[in-house]
Amino acid sequence: MLHSQQKVFVSTIVPLLDSEKFCKMASPSQRQSNGLDFELLCETFAEICPDFNSVSSTGKLWSLGFAGKVLFELGPKMRQIKQSGEHQMWRMLFEDNMSVYIYTDVFPHQINVQPRQHDHKLYLTLNQASLLAVSALCRMLPLQQNPIRLTPMASAIFSQQSIPRIASDLSTLLGHNVEFGQVFKAVISSCQVDGFHLADSECHIAIVAVDTTAKDAVQRQKLRDKTLRLYEQRGKTFDQSQYDVYAKHSYMAVNQIMKHIQSTIIATLPSSKSDD
């Protein structure tokens, strides 16, 4: 659960602007050939959500309410819609009539834009909003009094119960105490799409996520190579020993055990013989 002091948002579904109109919203100076500038995005979001950069243990927090809404409600709902090829946009209303619009990025033409706040409005793709939400959740974690469950993206790779076991194994491996919160933040950051942008993400966890979710071997290797490159560009190197710890406690290991059990059962079954 999230802290009871989170803000309650007014969120409504709104007509989605067409891709041509989105293109016009971005001037050439706002377009980036090298991808999203996440640090700049955080600064832009803070114009809408002031407590995003000023963590406080008192008062109701807009950023925590935003994180809960995006990660646990809008995210799963909008991903289902995206898989159907449809478009959808949600408006989240902040103080002083400031608004964040979150849309499914499934336009026919890829729009590579650095989001900017204009007329009290900020337009974000679901992935951009989710990165901000995970970042906000990680910043708030030391202030939380109630347990926080894994994000939907992370819970597809790890169980909630695996986090303290990972922390214990890492403490033994690294020779110093590894806190539950440290592992929690690393897991939810690394399992997020484009998680390499996030401060708490780690390359080896992201590779576990790839290995757990990508079923096709060729596609899995392509995703591995891309993930390694993107993380290494940001100084986040792959650690095989830590990968082994995270993989051991992931659903990838569970799936491998289940496959082994199934193979063993099948091998012990009497072979059927056709009648002569």
mmCIF file of N, CA and C in Angstrom, residues 202-266:
data_model
loop_
_atom_site.group_PDB
_atom_site.id
_atom_site.type_symbol
_atom_site.label_atom_id
_atom_site.label_comp_id
_atom_site.label_asym_id
_atom_site.label_seq_id
_atom_site.Cartn_x
_atom_site.Cartn_y
_atom_site.Cartn_z
ATOM 1 N N GLU A 202 19.766 -1.007 -11.930
ATOM 2 C CA GLU A 202 21.011 -1.766 -12.052
ATOM 3 C C GLU A 202 20.922 -2.681 -13.265
ATOM 4 N N CYS A 203 22.023 -2.776 -13.985
ATOM 5 C CA CYS A 203 22.054 -3.496 -15.251
ATOM 6 C C CYS A 203 21.703 -4.968 -15.085
ATOM 7 N N HIS A 204 22.279 -5.626 -14.081
ATOM 8 C CA HIS A 204 22.071 -7.066 -13.931
ATOM 9 C C HIS A 204 20.610 -7.413 -13.642
ATOM 10 N N ILE A 205 19.891 -6.518 -12.951
ATOM 11 C CA ILE A 205 18.465 -6.772 -12.698
ATOM 12 C C ILE A 205 17.677 -6.626 -13.990
ATOM 13 N N ALA A 206 18.023 -5.616 -14.780
ATOM 14 C CA ALA A 206 17.343 -5.417 -16.062
ATOM 15 C C ALA A 206 17.531 -6.622 -16.977
ATOM 16 N N ILE A 207 18.709 -7.231 -16.936
ATOM 17 C CA ILE A 207 18.957 -8.420 -17.756
ATOM 18 C C ILE A 207 18.132 -9.606 -17.249
ATOM 19 N N VAL A 208 17.968 -9.725 -15.943
ATOM 20 C CA VAL A 208 17.085 -10.768 -15.402
ATOM 21 C C VAL A 208 15.665 -10.567 -15.919
ATOM 22 N N ALA A 209 15.220 -9.311 -15.967
ATOM 23 C CA ALA A 209 13.880 -9.008 -16.477
ATOM 24 C C ALA A 209 13.743 -9.425 -17.937
ATOM 25 N N VAL A 210 14.771 -9.146 -18.729
ATOM 26 C CA VAL A 210 14.762 -9.552 -20.139
ATOM 27 C C VAL A 210 14.707 -11.070 -20.254
ATOM 28 N N ASP A 211 15.557 -11.749 -19.502
ATOM 29 C CA ASP A 211 15.632 -13.209 -19.589
ATOM 30 C C ASP A 211 14.343 -13.882 -19.105
ATOM 31 N N THR A 212 13.631 -13.220 -18.208
ATOM 32 C CA THR A 212 12.396 -13.792 -17.679
ATOM 33 C C THR A 212 11.231 -13.625 -18.642
ATOM 34 N N THR A 213 11.189 -12.499 -19.333
ATOM 35 C CA THR A 213 10.007 -12.176 -20.143
ATOM 36 C C THR A 213 10.148 -12.519 -21.620
ATOM 37 N N ALA A 214 11.359 -12.498 -22.163
ATOM 38 C CA ALA A 214 11.554 -12.759 -23.596
ATOM 39 C C ALA A 214 11.645 -14.264 -23.836
ATOM 40 N N LYS A 215 10.672 -14.811 -24.524
ATOM 41 C CA LYS A 215 10.613 -16.260 -24.729
ATOM 42 C C LYS A 215 11.459 -16.722 -25.916
ATOM 43 N N ASP A 216 11.473 -15.929 -26.989
ATOM 44 C CA ASP A 216 12.230 -16.297 -28.185
ATOM 45 C C ASP A 216 13.714 -16.020 -27.967
ATOM 46 N N ALA A 217 14.561 -17.002 -28.259
ATOM 47 C CA ALA A 217 15.994 -16.893 -27.975
ATOM 48 C C ALA A 217 16.661 -15.773 -28.765
ATOM 49 N N VAL A 218 16.304 -15.636 -30.041
ATOM 50 C CA VAL A 218 16.914 -14.597 -30.879
ATOM 51 C C VAL A 218 16.520 -13.214 -30.381
ATOM 52 N N GLN A 219 15.231 -13.033 -30.120
ATOM 53 C CA GLN A 219 14.749 -11.752 -29.616
ATOM 54 C C GLN A 219 15.342 -11.438 -28.247
ATOM 55 N N ARG A 220 15.473 -12.464 -27.416
ATOM 56 C CA ARG A 220 16.043 -12.273 -26.085
ATOM 57 C C ARG A 220 17.475 -11.771 -26.171
ATOM 58 N N GLN A 221 18.270 -12.326 -27.083
ATOM 59 C CA GLN A 221 19.658 -11.894 -27.220
ATOM 60 C C GLN A 221 19.742 -10.457 -27.719
ATOM 61 N N LYS A 222 18.862 -10.085 -28.639
ATOM 62 C CA LYS A 222 18.831 -8.702 -29.126
ATOM 63 C C LYS A 222 18.510 -7.732 -27.994
ATOM 64 N N LEU A 223 17.531 -8.096 -27.178
ATOM 65 C CA LEU A 223 17.155 -7.242 -26.051
ATOM 66 C C LEU A 223 18.269 -7.178 -25.013
ATOM 67 N N ARG A 224 18.956 -8.299 -24.812
ATOM 68 C CA ARG A 224 20.090 -8.314 -23.885
ATOM 69 C C ARG A 224 21.173 -7.341 -24.346
ATOM 70 N N ASP A 225 21.533 -7.433 -25.621
ATOM 71 C CA ASP A 225 22.588 -6.574 -26.167
ATOM 72 C C ASP A 225 22.208 -5.100 -26.056
ATOM 73 N N LYS A 226 20.961 -4.793 -26.391
ATOM 74 C CA LYS A 226 20.494 -3.404 -26.326
ATOM 75 C C LYS A 226 20.490 -2.891 -24.889
ATOM 76 N N THR A 227 20.015 -3.723 -23.972
ATOM 77 C CA THR A 227 19.948 -3.326 -22.563
ATOM 78 C C THR A 227 21.337 -3.099 -21.991
ATOM 79 N N LEU A 228 22.257 -4.019 -22.278
ATOM 80 C CA LEU A 228 23.637 -3.864 -21.806
ATOM 81 C C LEU A 228 24.246 -2.570 -22.319
ATOM 82 N N ARG A 229 24.016 -2.271 -23.595
ATOM 83 C CA ARG A 229 24.581 -1.058 -24.195
ATOM 84 C C ARG A 229 24.026 0.207 -23.533
ATOM 85 N N LEU A 230 22.711 0.254 -23.344
ATOM 86 C CA LEU A 230 22.079 1.446 -22.782
ATOM 87 C C LEU A 230 22.508 1.676 -21.331
ATOM 88 N N TYR A 231 22.617 0.611 -20.565
ATOM 89 C CA TYR A 231 23.055 0.755 -19.173
ATOM 90 C C TYR A 231 24.532 1.130 -19.088
ATOM 91 N N GLU A 232 25.355 0.511 -19.925
ATOM 92 C CA GLU A 232 26.788 0.808 -19.898
ATOM 93 C C GLU A 232 27.070 2.241 -20.327
ATOM 94 N N GLN A 233 26.251 2.785 -21.227
ATOM 95 C CA GLN A 233 26.402 4.182 -21.627
ATOM 96 C C GLN A 233 26.219 5.131 -20.449
ATOM 97 N N ARG A 234 25.517 4.667 -19.437
ATOM 98 C CA ARG A 234 25.266 5.480 -18.246
ATOM 99 C C ARG A 234 26.105 5.020 -17.057
ATOM 100 N N GLY A 235 27.164 4.267 -17.343
ATOM 101 C CA GLY A 235 28.092 3.856 -16.301
ATOM 102 C C GLY A 235 27.580 2.758 -15.389
ATOM 103 N N LYS A 236 26.550 2.032 -15.829
ATOM 104 C CA LYS A 236 25.974 0.963 -15.018
ATOM 105 C C LYS A 236 26.380 -0.375 -15.623
ATOM 106 N N THR A 237 27.374 -0.992 -15.020
ATOM 107 C CA THR A 237 27.953 -2.204 -15.584
ATOM 108 C C THR A 237 27.228 -3.455 -15.087
ATOM 109 N N PHE A 238 27.371 -4.508 -15.857
ATOM 110 C CA PHE A 238 26.755 -5.801 -15.535
ATOM 111 C C PHE A 238 27.637 -6.560 -14.558
ATOM 112 N N ASP A 239 27.042 -7.105 -13.497
ATOM 113 C CA ASP A 239 27.754 -7.902 -12.491
ATOM 114 C C ASP A 239 27.163 -9.313 -12.497
ATOM 115 N N GLN A 240 27.948 -10.284 -12.954
ATOM 116 C CA GLN A 240 27.449 -11.653 -13.093
ATOM 117 C C GLN A 240 27.028 -12.252 -11.752
ATOM 118 N N SER A 241 27.819 -12.005 -10.703
ATOM 119 C CA SER A 241 27.499 -12.605 -9.404
ATOM 120 C C SER A 241 26.189 -12.051 -8.846
ATOM 121 N N GLN A 242 25.946 -10.759 -9.035
ATOM 122 C CA GLN A 242 24.676 -10.185 -8.581
ATOM 123 C C GLN A 242 23.527 -10.636 -9.485
ATOM 124 N N TYR A 243 23.813 -10.786 -10.772
ATOM 125 C CA TYR A 243 22.801 -11.339 -11.681
ATOM 126 C C TYR A 243 22.342 -12.707 -11.182
ATOM 127 N N ASP A 244 23.297 -13.538 -10.769
ATOM 128 C CA ASP A 244 22.968 -14.890 -10.309
ATOM 129 C C ASP A 244 22.044 -14.851 -9.088
ATOM 130 N N VAL A 245 22.285 -13.891 -8.193
ATOM 131 C CA VAL A 245 21.438 -13.768 -7.002
ATOM 132 C C VAL A 245 20.016 -13.392 -7.390
ATOM 133 N N TYR A 246 19.891 -12.365 -8.225
ATOM 134 C CA TYR A 246 18.555 -11.913 -8.629
ATOM 135 C C TYR A 246 17.839 -12.979 -9.463
ATOM 136 N N ALA A 247 18.579 -13.632 -10.353
ATOM 137 C CA ALA A 247 17.972 -14.668 -11.192
ATOM 138 C C ALA A 247 17.465 -15.833 -10.344
ATOM 139 N N LYS A 248 18.211 -16.180 -9.316
ATOM 140 C CA LYS A 248 17.839 -17.281 -8.419
ATOM 141 C C LYS A 248 16.474 -17.051 -7.775
ATOM 142 N N HIS A 249 16.160 -15.797 -7.494
ATOM 143 C CA HIS A 249 14.915 -15.470 -6.789
ATOM 144 C C HIS A 249 13.839 -14.911 -7.719
ATOM 145 N N SER A 250 14.054 -15.009 -9.023
ATOM 146 C CA SER A 250 13.085 -14.488 -9.987
ATOM 147 C C SER A 250 12.142 -15.590 -10.448
ATOM 148 N N TYR A 251 11.116 -15.181 -11.187
ATOM 149 C CA TYR A 251 10.197 -16.163 -11.756
ATOM 150 C C TYR A 251 10.862 -16.967 -12.866
ATOM 151 N N MET A 252 11.975 -16.472 -13.402
ATOM 152 C CA MET A 252 12.716 -17.244 -14.392
ATOM 153 C C MET A 252 13.180 -18.562 -13.774
ATOM 154 N N ALA A 253 13.703 -18.498 -12.549
ATOM 155 C CA ALA A 253 14.152 -19.708 -11.858
ATOM 156 C C ALA A 253 12.972 -20.621 -11.549
ATOM 157 N N VAL A 254 11.847 -20.017 -11.141
ATOM 158 C CA VAL A 254 10.642 -20.806 -10.850
ATOM 159 C C VAL A 254 10.179 -21.537 -12.102
ATOM 160 N N ASN A 255 10.173 -20.826 -13.228
ATOM 161 C CA ASN A 255 9.741 -21.435 -14.490
ATOM 162 C C ASN A 255 10.657 -22.580 -14.905
ATOM 163 N N GLN A 256 11.963 -22.397 -14.689
ATOM 164 C CA GLN A 256 12.912 -23.450 -15.038
ATOM 165 C C GLN A 256 12.695 -24.692 -14.174
ATOM 166 N N ILE A 257 12.406 -24.483 -12.890
ATOM 167 C CA ILE A 257 12.136 -25.609 -11.990
ATOM 168 C C ILE A 257 10.875 -26.350 -12.425
ATOM 169 N N MET A 258 9.836 -25.584 -12.777
ATOM 170 C CA MET A 258 8.582 -26.201 -13.211
ATOM 171 C C MET A 258 8.779 -27.008 -14.495
ATOM 172 N N LYS A 259 9.573 -26.468 -15.427
ATOM 173 C CA LYS A 259 9.844 -27.200 -16.666
ATOM 174 C C LYS A 259 10.598 -28.494 -16.374
ATOM 175 N N HIS A 260 11.557 -28.416 -15.437
ATOM 176 C CA HIS A 260 12.326 -29.612 -15.074
ATOM 177 C C HIS A 260 11.413 -30.667 -14.448
ATOM 178 N N ILE A 261 10.511 -30.219 -13.572
ATOM 179 C CA ILE A 261 9.575 -31.152 -12.933
ATOM 180 C C ILE A 261 8.671 -31.804 -13.974
ATOM 181 N N GLN A 262 8.168 -30.997 -14.900
ATOM 182 C CA GLN A 262 7.305 -31.531 -15.951
ATOM 183 C C GLN A 262 8.043 -32.545 -16.814
ATOM 184 N N SER A 263 9.302 -32.222 -17.155
ATOM 185 C CA SER A 263 10.101 -33.140 -17.972
ATOM 186 C C SER A 263 10.347 -34.450 -17.239
ATOM 187 N N THR A 264 10.605 -34.341 -15.927
ATOM 188 C CA THR A 264 10.848 -35.536 -15.115
ATOM 189 C C THR A 264 9.603 -36.412 -15.046
ATOM 190 N N ILE A 265 8.459 -35.775 -14.861
ATOM 191 C CA ILE A 265 7.193 -36.519 -14.787
ATOM 192 C C ILE A 265 6.910 -37.227 -16.106
ATOM 193 N N ILE A 266 7.098 -36.507 -17.204
ATOM 194 C CA ILE A 266 6.853 -37.088 -18.529
ATOM 195 C C ILE A 266 7.785 -38.269 -18.781
#
